mmCIF file of C-alpha atoms and ligand atoms in Angstrom:
data_model
loop_
_atom_site.group_PDB
_atom_site.id
_atom_site.type_symbol
_atom_site.label_atom_id
_atom_site.label_comp_id
_atom_site.label_asym_id
_atom_site.label_seq_id
_atom_site.Cartn_x
_atom_site.Cartn_y
_atom_site.Cartn_z
ATOM 1 C CA MET K 1127 38.702 10.860 27.567
ATOM 2 C CA ILE K 1128 38.243 7.195 28.317
ATOM 3 C CA SER K 1129 38.305 6.456 32.071
ATOM 4 C CA GLY K 1130 37.482 3.580 34.359
ATOM 5 C CA GLN K 1131 33.879 4.873 34.451
ATOM 6 C CA THR K 1132 33.367 5.007 30.563
ATOM 7 C CA ALA K 1133 30.250 3.096 29.589
ATOM 8 C CA LEU K 1134 30.388 0.802 26.565
ATOM 9 C CA TYR K 1135 27.745 0.541 23.914
ATOM 10 C CA GLY K 1136 27.883 -1.267 20.561
ATOM 11 C CA LEU K 1137 26.421 -2.903 17.559
ATOM 12 C CA VAL K 1138 26.235 -6.593 17.541
ATOM 13 C CA ALA K 1139 25.993 -7.995 14.073
ATOM 14 C CA HIS K 1140 27.663 -9.974 11.330
ATOM 15 C CA PRO K 1141 28.910 -8.299 9.228
ATOM 16 C CA ALA K 1142 29.202 -5.047 11.369
ATOM 17 C CA ARG K 1143 32.502 -3.325 10.289
ATOM 18 C CA HIS K 1144 30.854 -1.347 7.545
ATOM 19 C CA SER K 1145 28.203 0.207 9.892
ATOM 20 C CA LEU K 1146 27.765 3.937 10.257
ATOM 21 C CA SER K 1147 26.335 3.461 13.828
ATOM 22 C CA PRO K 1148 29.688 3.819 15.721
ATOM 23 C CA LYS K 1149 30.336 7.248 13.863
ATOM 24 C CA ILE K 1150 26.744 8.443 14.592
ATOM 25 C CA GLN K 1151 26.434 7.311 18.229
ATOM 26 C CA ASN K 1152 29.969 8.446 19.284
ATOM 27 C CA GLN K 1153 29.279 11.854 17.824
ATOM 28 C CA TRP K 1154 26.135 12.151 19.843
ATOM 29 C CA PHE K 1155 27.853 10.826 23.092
ATOM 30 C CA SER K 1156 30.368 13.532 22.617
ATOM 31 C CA GLU K 1157 27.838 16.239 21.894
ATOM 32 C CA LYS K 1158 25.895 15.399 25.050
ATOM 33 C CA GLN K 1159 29.105 15.034 27.116
ATOM 34 C CA ILE K 1160 28.152 11.489 28.127
ATOM 35 C CA ASP K 1161 31.179 9.375 29.269
ATOM 36 C CA ALA K 1162 30.485 6.545 26.835
ATOM 37 C CA ARG K 1163 31.822 4.940 23.692
ATOM 38 C CA TYR K 1164 30.182 2.867 20.892
ATOM 39 C CA VAL K 1165 31.943 0.147 18.973
ATOM 40 C CA ALA K 1166 31.158 -2.485 16.348
ATOM 41 C CA PHE K 1167 31.106 -6.103 17.712
ATOM 42 C CA ASP K 1168 31.442 -8.201 14.511
ATOM 43 C CA THR K 1169 30.592 -11.649 15.944
ATOM 44 C CA GLN K 1170 29.105 -14.978 15.015
ATOM 45 C CA ALA K 1171 28.420 -15.975 18.556
ATOM 46 C CA ASN K 1172 24.977 -17.488 19.330
ATOM 47 C CA ALA K 1173 22.267 -15.377 20.881
ATOM 48 C CA ARG K 1174 22.748 -16.853 24.450
ATOM 49 C CA GLU K 1175 26.522 -16.011 24.276
ATOM 50 C CA VAL K 1176 25.698 -12.481 23.140
ATOM 51 C CA VAL K 1177 23.368 -11.968 26.110
ATOM 52 C CA GLN K 1178 25.936 -13.474 28.515
ATOM 53 C CA ALA K 1179 28.618 -11.101 27.154
ATOM 54 C CA ILE K 1180 26.338 -8.043 27.610
ATOM 55 C CA GLN K 1181 25.589 -8.993 31.273
ATOM 56 C CA THR K 1182 28.958 -10.322 32.252
ATOM 57 C CA LEU K 1183 30.963 -7.431 30.849
ATOM 58 C CA GLY K 1184 28.433 -4.827 31.870
ATOM 59 C CA ILE K 1185 27.916 -3.472 28.332
ATOM 60 C CA ALA K 1186 25.452 -0.661 28.868
ATOM 61 C CA GLY K 1187 23.471 -1.091 25.597
ATOM 62 C CA VAL K 1188 23.582 -2.572 22.130
ATOM 63 C CA ASN K 1189 21.998 -2.217 18.734
ATOM 64 C CA LEU K 1190 21.337 -5.509 16.983
ATOM 65 C CA SER K 1191 21.429 -6.216 13.276
ATOM 66 C CA MET K 1192 21.605 -9.382 11.145
ATOM 67 C CA PRO K 1193 21.225 -12.197 12.452
ATOM 68 C CA TYR K 1194 20.367 -11.151 15.973
ATOM 69 C CA LYS K 1195 17.145 -9.052 15.712
ATOM 70 C CA GLN K 1196 14.889 -12.012 16.166
ATOM 71 C CA ALA K 1197 17.310 -14.495 17.869
ATOM 72 C CA LEU K 1198 17.891 -12.333 21.043
ATOM 73 C CA LEU K 1199 14.265 -11.466 21.576
ATOM 74 C CA PRO K 1200 13.319 -14.579 23.683
ATOM 75 C CA LEU K 1201 16.243 -13.927 26.065
ATOM 76 C CA ILE K 1202 15.209 -10.408 26.968
ATOM 77 C CA THR K 1203 13.313 -9.828 30.316
ATOM 78 C CA GLU K 1204 11.363 -6.619 29.394
ATOM 79 C CA LEU K 1205 10.024 -6.157 25.784
ATOM 80 C CA SER K 1206 8.176 -3.163 24.375
ATOM 81 C CA SER K 1207 4.763 -3.758 22.777
ATOM 82 C CA THR K 1208 6.393 -2.900 19.403
ATOM 83 C CA ALA K 1209 8.967 -5.688 19.946
ATOM 84 C CA GLN K 1210 6.374 -8.166 20.900
ATOM 85 C CA LEU K 1211 4.241 -7.398 17.869
ATOM 86 C CA ILE K 1212 6.915 -7.455 15.223
ATOM 87 C CA GLY K 1213 8.971 -10.232 16.849
ATOM 88 C CA ALA K 1214 12.193 -8.311 16.520
ATOM 89 C CA ILE K 1215 14.457 -5.935 18.490
ATOM 90 C CA ASN K 1216 17.202 -3.548 17.405
ATOM 91 C CA THR K 1217 18.040 -1.789 20.780
ATOM 92 C CA VAL K 1218 18.813 -3.388 24.154
ATOM 93 C CA LYS K 1219 19.430 -1.577 27.422
ATOM 94 C CA ASN K 1220 21.338 -3.297 30.333
ATOM 95 C CA GLN K 1221 20.580 -1.896 33.797
ATOM 96 C CA ASN K 1222 22.585 -4.018 36.249
ATOM 97 C CA GLY K 1223 21.880 -7.172 34.330
ATOM 98 C CA HIS K 1224 18.220 -6.385 33.750
ATOM 99 C CA LEU K 1225 17.752 -6.322 29.977
ATOM 100 C CA SER K 1226 15.003 -4.310 28.279
ATOM 101 C CA ALA K 1227 14.598 -3.993 24.541
ATOM 102 C CA THR K 1228 12.569 -2.426 21.757
ATOM 103 C CA SER K 1229 12.727 -1.800 17.992
ATOM 104 C CA THR K 1230 13.197 1.709 16.849
ATOM 105 C CA ASP K 1231 13.118 0.944 13.125
ATOM 106 C CA GLY K 1232 9.360 1.719 12.503
ATOM 107 C CA ALA K 1233 9.174 4.973 14.430
ATOM 108 C CA GLY K 1234 12.514 5.932 12.882
ATOM 109 C CA PHE K 1235 11.037 5.284 9.393
ATOM 110 C CA TRP K 1236 8.038 7.535 10.069
ATOM 111 C CA GLN K 1237 10.066 10.281 11.792
ATOM 112 C CA ALA K 1238 12.248 10.494 8.656
ATOM 113 C CA PHE K 1239 9.267 10.313 6.351
ATOM 114 C CA LYS K 1240 7.450 13.265 8.125
ATOM 115 C CA ARG K 1241 10.715 15.265 8.264
ATOM 116 C CA ALA K 1242 11.096 14.875 4.434
ATOM 117 C CA ASN K 1243 7.427 15.069 3.585
ATOM 118 C CA PRO K 1244 5.749 17.361 6.285
ATOM 119 C CA ASN K 1245 2.688 17.983 4.138
ATOM 120 C CA GLN K 1246 2.111 14.500 2.861
ATOM 121 C CA PRO K 1247 -0.613 12.665 4.720
ATOM 122 C CA VAL K 1248 -0.473 8.889 4.092
ATOM 123 C CA GLN K 1249 -3.715 7.003 4.395
ATOM 124 C CA GLN K 1250 -3.089 4.246 1.941
ATOM 125 C CA LEU K 1251 0.282 2.530 2.210
ATOM 126 C CA VAL K 1252 1.864 -0.176 0.007
ATOM 127 C CA VAL K 1253 4.753 -2.152 1.318
ATOM 128 C CA LEU K 1254 6.753 -4.463 -0.904
ATOM 129 C CA GLY K 1255 8.336 -7.231 1.108
ATOM 130 C CA ALA K 1256 7.363 -8.578 4.617
ATOM 131 C CA GLY K 1257 10.688 -9.034 6.455
ATOM 132 C CA GLY K 1258 11.646 -7.512 9.772
ATOM 133 C CA ALA K 1259 11.991 -3.935 8.485
ATOM 134 C CA ALA K 1260 8.620 -4.104 6.714
ATOM 135 C CA LEU K 1261 6.956 -5.322 9.869
ATOM 136 C CA ALA K 1262 8.430 -2.491 11.869
ATOM 137 C CA VAL K 1263 7.264 0.096 9.313
ATOM 138 C CA ILE K 1264 3.793 -1.430 9.336
ATOM 139 C CA GLU K 1265 3.511 -1.724 13.099
ATOM 140 C CA ALA K 1266 4.344 2.069 13.444
ATOM 141 C CA ALA K 1267 2.021 3.017 10.522
ATOM 142 C CA GLY K 1268 -1.128 3.245 12.612
ATOM 143 C CA ARG K 1269 0.572 5.816 14.935
ATOM 144 C CA ALA K 1270 1.539 7.812 11.755
ATOM 145 C CA GLY K 1271 -2.116 8.156 10.673
ATOM 146 C CA VAL K 1272 -2.205 5.317 8.028
ATOM 147 C CA GLN K 1273 -5.585 3.654 7.585
ATOM 148 C CA GLN K 1274 -4.971 0.901 5.073
ATOM 149 C CA VAL K 1275 -1.840 -1.159 4.372
ATOM 150 C CA THR K 1276 -1.408 -3.545 1.475
ATOM 151 C CA VAL K 1277 1.631 -5.739 1.765
ATOM 152 C CA PHE K 1278 3.019 -7.719 -1.156
ATOM 153 C CA LYS K 1279 5.032 -10.754 -0.379
ATOM 154 C CA ARG K 1280 6.351 -13.875 -2.059
ATOM 155 C CA GLN K 1281 4.130 -16.945 -1.601
ATOM 156 C CA ASN K 1282 6.836 -18.833 0.325
ATOM 157 C CA GLN K 1283 7.244 -20.800 3.579
ATOM 158 C CA THR K 1284 6.902 -17.670 5.670
ATOM 159 C CA PHE K 1285 3.680 -16.458 4.169
ATOM 160 C CA ALA K 1286 1.258 -17.955 6.656
ATOM 161 C CA GLN K 1287 3.490 -16.964 9.733
ATOM 162 C CA VAL K 1288 3.820 -13.379 8.541
ATOM 163 C CA GLN K 1289 0.137 -13.102 7.778
ATOM 164 C CA ALA K 1290 -0.714 -14.213 11.319
ATOM 165 C CA GLN K 1291 1.811 -11.618 12.639
ATOM 166 C CA LEU K 1292 0.280 -8.873 10.578
ATOM 167 C CA GLN K 1293 -3.232 -9.955 11.707
ATOM 168 C CA ALA K 1294 -2.154 -9.397 15.308
ATOM 169 C CA ILE K 1295 -0.698 -5.986 14.476
ATOM 170 C CA SER K 1296 -3.944 -5.124 12.656
ATOM 171 C CA ARG K 1297 -6.048 -6.007 15.768
ATOM 172 C CA TYR K 1298 -3.776 -4.296 18.204
ATOM 173 C CA HIS K 1299 -3.661 -1.043 16.294
ATOM 174 C CA ASP K 1300 -7.117 -1.244 14.650
ATOM 175 C CA LEU K 1301 -5.347 -0.846 11.288
ATOM 176 C CA ALA K 1302 -6.567 -2.475 8.109
ATOM 177 C CA ILE K 1303 -3.762 -4.719 6.743
ATOM 178 C CA GLU K 1304 -4.012 -7.078 3.691
ATOM 179 C CA VAL K 1305 -1.196 -9.402 2.643
ATOM 180 C CA VAL K 1306 -1.194 -10.319 -1.027
ATOM 181 C CA PRO K 1307 1.222 -12.545 -3.107
ATOM 182 C CA TYR K 1308 2.922 -10.696 -6.020
ATOM 183 C CA GLU K 1309 1.183 -13.067 -8.450
ATOM 184 C CA ALA K 1310 -2.038 -11.097 -7.786
ATOM 185 C CA THR K 1311 -0.994 -8.540 -10.349
ATOM 186 C CA ALA K 1312 -4.317 -6.780 -10.754
ATOM 187 C CA ARG K 1313 -4.566 -6.304 -6.962
ATOM 188 C CA LEU K 1314 -0.980 -5.052 -7.044
ATOM 189 C CA ALA K 1315 -1.738 -2.518 -9.742
ATOM 190 C CA THR K 1316 -4.843 -1.248 -7.987
ATOM 191 C CA ALA K 1317 -3.047 -0.863 -4.724
ATOM 192 C CA LEU K 1318 -0.227 1.092 -6.405
ATOM 193 C CA ARG K 1319 -2.658 3.387 -8.183
ATOM 194 C CA THR K 1320 -4.290 4.402 -4.955
ATOM 195 C CA ALA K 1321 -1.311 4.485 -2.545
ATOM 196 C CA ASP K 1322 -0.103 7.698 -1.013
ATOM 197 C CA CYS K 1323 3.258 6.061 -0.230
ATOM 198 C CA VAL K 1324 4.982 2.968 -1.655
ATOM 199 C CA VAL K 1325 7.815 1.432 0.295
ATOM 200 C CA ASN K 1326 10.396 -1.038 -0.967
ATOM 201 C CA ALA K 1327 11.273 -3.046 2.069
ATOM 202 C CA THR K 1328 12.886 -5.995 0.175
ATOM 203 C CA ASN K 1329 16.597 -6.513 -0.308
ATOM 204 C CA ILE K 1330 16.289 -5.975 -3.990
ATOM 205 C CA GLY K 1331 18.213 -2.951 -5.091
ATOM 206 C CA MET K 1332 21.329 -3.560 -2.917
ATOM 207 C CA ALA K 1333 24.669 -4.030 -4.628
ATOM 208 C CA LEU K 1334 24.569 -7.879 -4.257
ATOM 209 C CA THR K 1335 20.906 -8.123 -5.170
ATOM 210 C CA PRO K 1336 20.272 -5.527 -7.962
ATOM 211 C CA GLY K 1337 17.157 -5.013 -9.912
ATOM 212 C CA LEU K 1338 13.617 -3.836 -9.332
ATOM 213 C CA PRO K 1339 11.336 -5.296 -6.697
ATOM 214 C CA ILE K 1340 8.304 -5.158 -9.066
ATOM 215 C CA GLU K 1341 8.087 -4.846 -12.862
ATOM 216 C CA SER K 1342 8.744 -1.523 -14.359
ATOM 217 C CA SER K 1343 5.260 -1.411 -15.977
ATOM 218 C CA LEU K 1344 3.801 -1.723 -12.465
ATOM 219 C CA ILE K 1345 5.956 1.125 -11.142
ATOM 220 C CA ASP K 1346 4.306 3.346 -13.860
ATOM 221 C CA GLN K 1347 0.971 2.600 -12.183
ATOM 222 C CA ILE K 1348 1.951 4.526 -8.967
ATOM 223 C CA LYS K 1349 0.100 7.879 -8.843
ATOM 224 C CA GLN K 1350 2.378 10.864 -9.304
ATOM 225 C CA GLU K 1351 1.396 12.488 -5.928
ATOM 226 C CA ALA K 1352 2.668 9.437 -4.035
ATOM 227 C CA VAL K 1353 5.967 9.338 -2.185
ATOM 228 C CA VAL K 1354 8.240 6.366 -3.116
ATOM 229 C CA VAL K 1355 10.614 5.309 -0.391
ATOM 230 C CA ASP K 1356 13.358 2.595 -0.563
ATOM 231 C CA LEU K 1357 14.658 1.430 2.837
ATOM 232 C CA ILE K 1358 18.059 0.870 1.202
ATOM 233 C CA TYR K 1359 20.590 3.741 1.497
ATOM 234 C CA ALA K 1360 23.639 2.115 -0.149
ATOM 235 C CA PRO K 1361 23.519 2.540 -3.069
ATOM 236 C CA GLN K 1362 21.957 5.950 -2.499
ATOM 237 C CA ALA K 1363 19.518 5.540 -5.393
ATOM 238 C CA THR K 1364 18.379 2.033 -6.089
ATOM 239 C CA ALA K 1365 17.053 1.056 -9.573
ATOM 240 C CA PHE K 1366 13.551 1.545 -8.077
ATOM 241 C CA LEU K 1367 14.249 5.059 -6.913
ATOM 242 C CA LYS K 1368 16.062 5.976 -10.108
ATOM 243 C CA LYS K 1369 13.008 4.857 -12.158
ATOM 244 C CA TRP K 1370 10.777 6.948 -10.124
ATOM 245 C CA ARG K 1371 13.111 9.936 -10.308
ATOM 246 C CA GLN K 1372 13.008 9.785 -14.101
ATOM 247 C CA ARG K 1373 9.481 11.197 -13.746
ATOM 248 C CA GLN K 1374 10.881 14.017 -11.444
ATOM 249 C CA LEU K 1375 8.659 12.783 -8.610
ATOM 250 C CA VAL K 1376 9.168 12.730 -4.822
ATOM 251 C CA CYS K 1377 11.353 9.869 -3.431
ATOM 252 C CA GLN K 1378 13.469 9.044 -0.437
ATOM 253 C CA ASN K 1379 16.103 6.497 0.412
ATOM 254 C CA GLY K 1380 16.729 4.849 3.772
ATOM 255 C CA LEU K 1381 19.380 7.239 5.173
ATOM 256 C CA GLY K 1382 16.757 9.225 7.109
ATOM 257 C CA MET K 1383 15.417 6.052 8.643
ATOM 258 C CA LEU K 1384 18.955 5.049 9.595
ATOM 259 C CA ILE K 1385 19.588 8.415 11.370
ATOM 260 C CA GLU K 1386 16.205 8.571 13.069
ATOM 261 C CA GLN K 1387 16.169 4.988 14.413
ATOM 262 C CA ALA K 1388 19.658 5.687 15.750
ATOM 263 C CA ALA K 1389 18.442 8.814 17.563
ATOM 264 C CA LEU K 1390 15.571 6.822 19.095
ATOM 265 C CA SER K 1391 17.987 4.101 20.284
ATOM 266 C CA PHE K 1392 20.157 6.834 21.876
ATOM 267 C CA GLN K 1393 17.086 8.110 23.662
ATOM 268 C CA PHE K 1394 16.193 4.625 24.833
ATOM 269 C CA TRP K 1395 19.524 4.276 26.422
ATOM 270 C CA THR K 1396 20.042 7.807 27.840
ATOM 271 C CA ASP K 1397 16.615 9.421 28.000
ATOM 272 C CA GLN K 1398 18.080 12.291 25.999
ATOM 273 C CA THR K 1399 16.642 13.592 22.760
ATOM 274 C CA ILE K 1400 18.857 14.352 19.672
ATOM 275 C CA ASN K 1401 18.501 17.029 17.101
ATOM 276 C CA THR K 1402 19.377 15.069 13.949
ATOM 277 C CA THR K 1403 19.709 17.992 11.572
ATOM 278 C CA GLU K 1404 23.589 18.099 11.671
ATOM 279 C CA MET K 1405 23.775 14.321 11.222
ATOM 280 C CA TYR K 1406 21.607 14.532 8.058
ATOM 281 C CA GLN K 1407 23.951 17.182 6.613
ATOM 282 C CA GLN K 1408 27.164 15.268 7.445
ATOM 283 C CA LEU K 1409 25.967 11.947 6.071
ATOM 284 C CA MET K 1410 24.331 13.405 2.986
ATOM 285 C CA GLU K 1411 27.692 15.082 2.216
ATOM 286 C CA GLU K 1412 29.585 11.848 2.740
ATOM 287 C CA PHE K 1413 27.214 9.877 0.526
HETATM 288 P P1 NAP Q 595 14.736 -9.494 5.931
HETATM 289 O O1 NAP Q 595 13.961 -9.631 7.230
HETATM 290 O O2 NAP Q 595 15.710 -10.395 5.538
HETATM 291 O O3 NAP Q 595 13.579 -9.336 4.778
HETATM 292 C C1 NAP Q 595 13.984 -9.333 3.449
HETATM 293 C C2 NAP Q 595 12.730 -9.011 2.568
HETATM 294 O O4 NAP Q 595 13.198 -9.030 1.237
HETATM 295 C C3 NAP Q 595 11.655 -10.062 2.710
HETATM 296 O O5 NAP Q 595 10.528 -9.299 2.716
HETATM 297 C C4 NAP Q 595 11.858 -10.925 1.442
HETATM 298 O O6 NAP Q 595 10.572 -11.267 0.865
HETATM 299 C C5 NAP Q 595 12.376 -9.882 0.482
HETATM 300 N N1 NAP Q 595 13.104 -10.472 -0.640
HETATM 301 C C6 NAP Q 595 14.351 -10.968 -0.558
HETATM 302 N N2 NAP Q 595 14.699 -11.455 -1.779
HETATM 303 C C7 NAP Q 595 13.597 -11.313 -2.596
HETATM 304 C C8 NAP Q 595 13.332 -11.565 -3.958
HETATM 305 N N3 NAP Q 595 14.283 -12.150 -4.708
HETATM 306 N N4 NAP Q 595 12.207 -11.254 -4.428
HETATM 307 C C9 NAP Q 595 11.194 -10.662 -3.670
HETATM 308 N N5 NAP Q 595 11.436 -10.365 -2.361
HETATM 309 C C10 NAP Q 595 12.627 -10.599 -1.808
HETATM 310 O O7 NAP Q 595 15.491 -8.024 5.957
HETATM 311 P P2 NAP Q 595 15.069 -6.653 6.573
HETATM 312 O O8 NAP Q 595 15.863 -6.502 7.800
HETATM 313 O O9 NAP Q 595 13.517 -6.564 6.582
HETATM 314 O O10 NAP Q 595 15.721 -5.558 5.589
HETATM 315 C C11 NAP Q 595 15.004 -5.376 4.339
HETATM 316 C C12 NAP Q 595 15.634 -4.140 3.670
HETATM 317 O O11 NAP Q 595 15.592 -3.040 4.498
HETATM 318 C C13 NAP Q 595 17.197 -4.354 3.421
HETATM 319 O O12 NAP Q 595 17.502 -3.816 2.201
HETATM 320 C C14 NAP Q 595 17.813 -3.495 4.592
HETATM 321 O O13 NAP Q 595 19.101 -3.073 4.223
HETATM 322 C C15 NAP Q 595 16.839 -2.432 4.705
HETATM 323 N N6 NAP Q 595 16.758 -1.823 5.991
HETATM 324 C C16 NAP Q 595 17.081 -0.477 6.084
HETATM 325 C C17 NAP Q 595 17.122 0.121 7.340
HETATM 326 C C18 NAP Q 595 17.477 1.617 7.565
HETATM 327 O O14 NAP Q 595 17.704 2.086 8.600
HETATM 328 N N7 NAP Q 595 17.433 2.284 6.400
HETATM 329 C C19 NAP Q 595 16.773 -0.595 8.545
HETATM 330 C C20 NAP Q 595 16.500 -2.028 8.384
HETATM 331 C C21 NAP Q 595 16.499 -2.568 7.108
HETATM 332 P P3 NAP Q 595 9.543 -12.351 1.436
HETATM 333 O O15 NAP Q 595 9.029 -11.784 2.679
HETATM 334 O O16 NAP Q 595 8.568 -12.316 0.291
HETATM 335 O O17 NAP Q 595 10.362 -13.624 1.520
#
């Protein structure tokens, strides 16, 4: 029952109405008998207006998605080391106007990976793309036992900046990270042949941007013991995953990451841990 005490949480993004987060978070609030509700705030307000709304209305916590993950960061009082290293946040907590924030994307990715592949150590990791999600996965990789990351990225205006960011992550976590343009095809082929896990962290494979992130012949170079992961979960199987599945090999989409990063956001707000098993079953049935 909603009362005068009910705490309000939400997703701030544009677009936001398609999001599964309200369904996920409200179910957990109900399970844990916490007097709170989670809604989708589909807005195009600027970052300062969003922060003012959170503080003025006493919104207890928010998740952020496009285009706010980077834009809100400079306005937050207390940032986790993860947020500082990747330059992005997806979870904000409001305690009487004091805003603290982190990103749960990277830890969520590795939690989902280990759940799906408990016996697959990853020492060599290849990441395709170097946007916000890629940086989150890489920043958390050292904690997951990864020793060497090779990142492939377009040689565009963000190359130098992303390279500097990855160097900082490399130093902080003592993790070997190399950023290589896709044009270095021989380097790409070698990295794919030795990788224990290959992650598509680009937008390529979504409904509006279909296709493969790398050429089909390069995908054939990936060793068959490797696990291939696409961060995309809609469609459930991108062209990249379908191509890998043709060889009956192990792959995973982004649904597990979605659930686990949500559980870590819930924990950040409430200090309560979530058993995610039921949510996996529900969402897998729905998808
Ligand atoms: P982002 O910051 O906008 O980054 C997009 C990435 O895609 C960049 O690395 C960009 O490459 C690459 N890219 C875009 N168009 C490309 C093209 N034509 N050719 C090659 N590369 C291209 O977005 P993001 O937040 O990191 O999200 C990336 C993907 O992860 C999206 O599909 C998103 O849905 C998914 N995601 C999933 C979850 C989950 O919970 N499962 C969470 C977050 C994100 P360059 O760096 O080379 O420019």
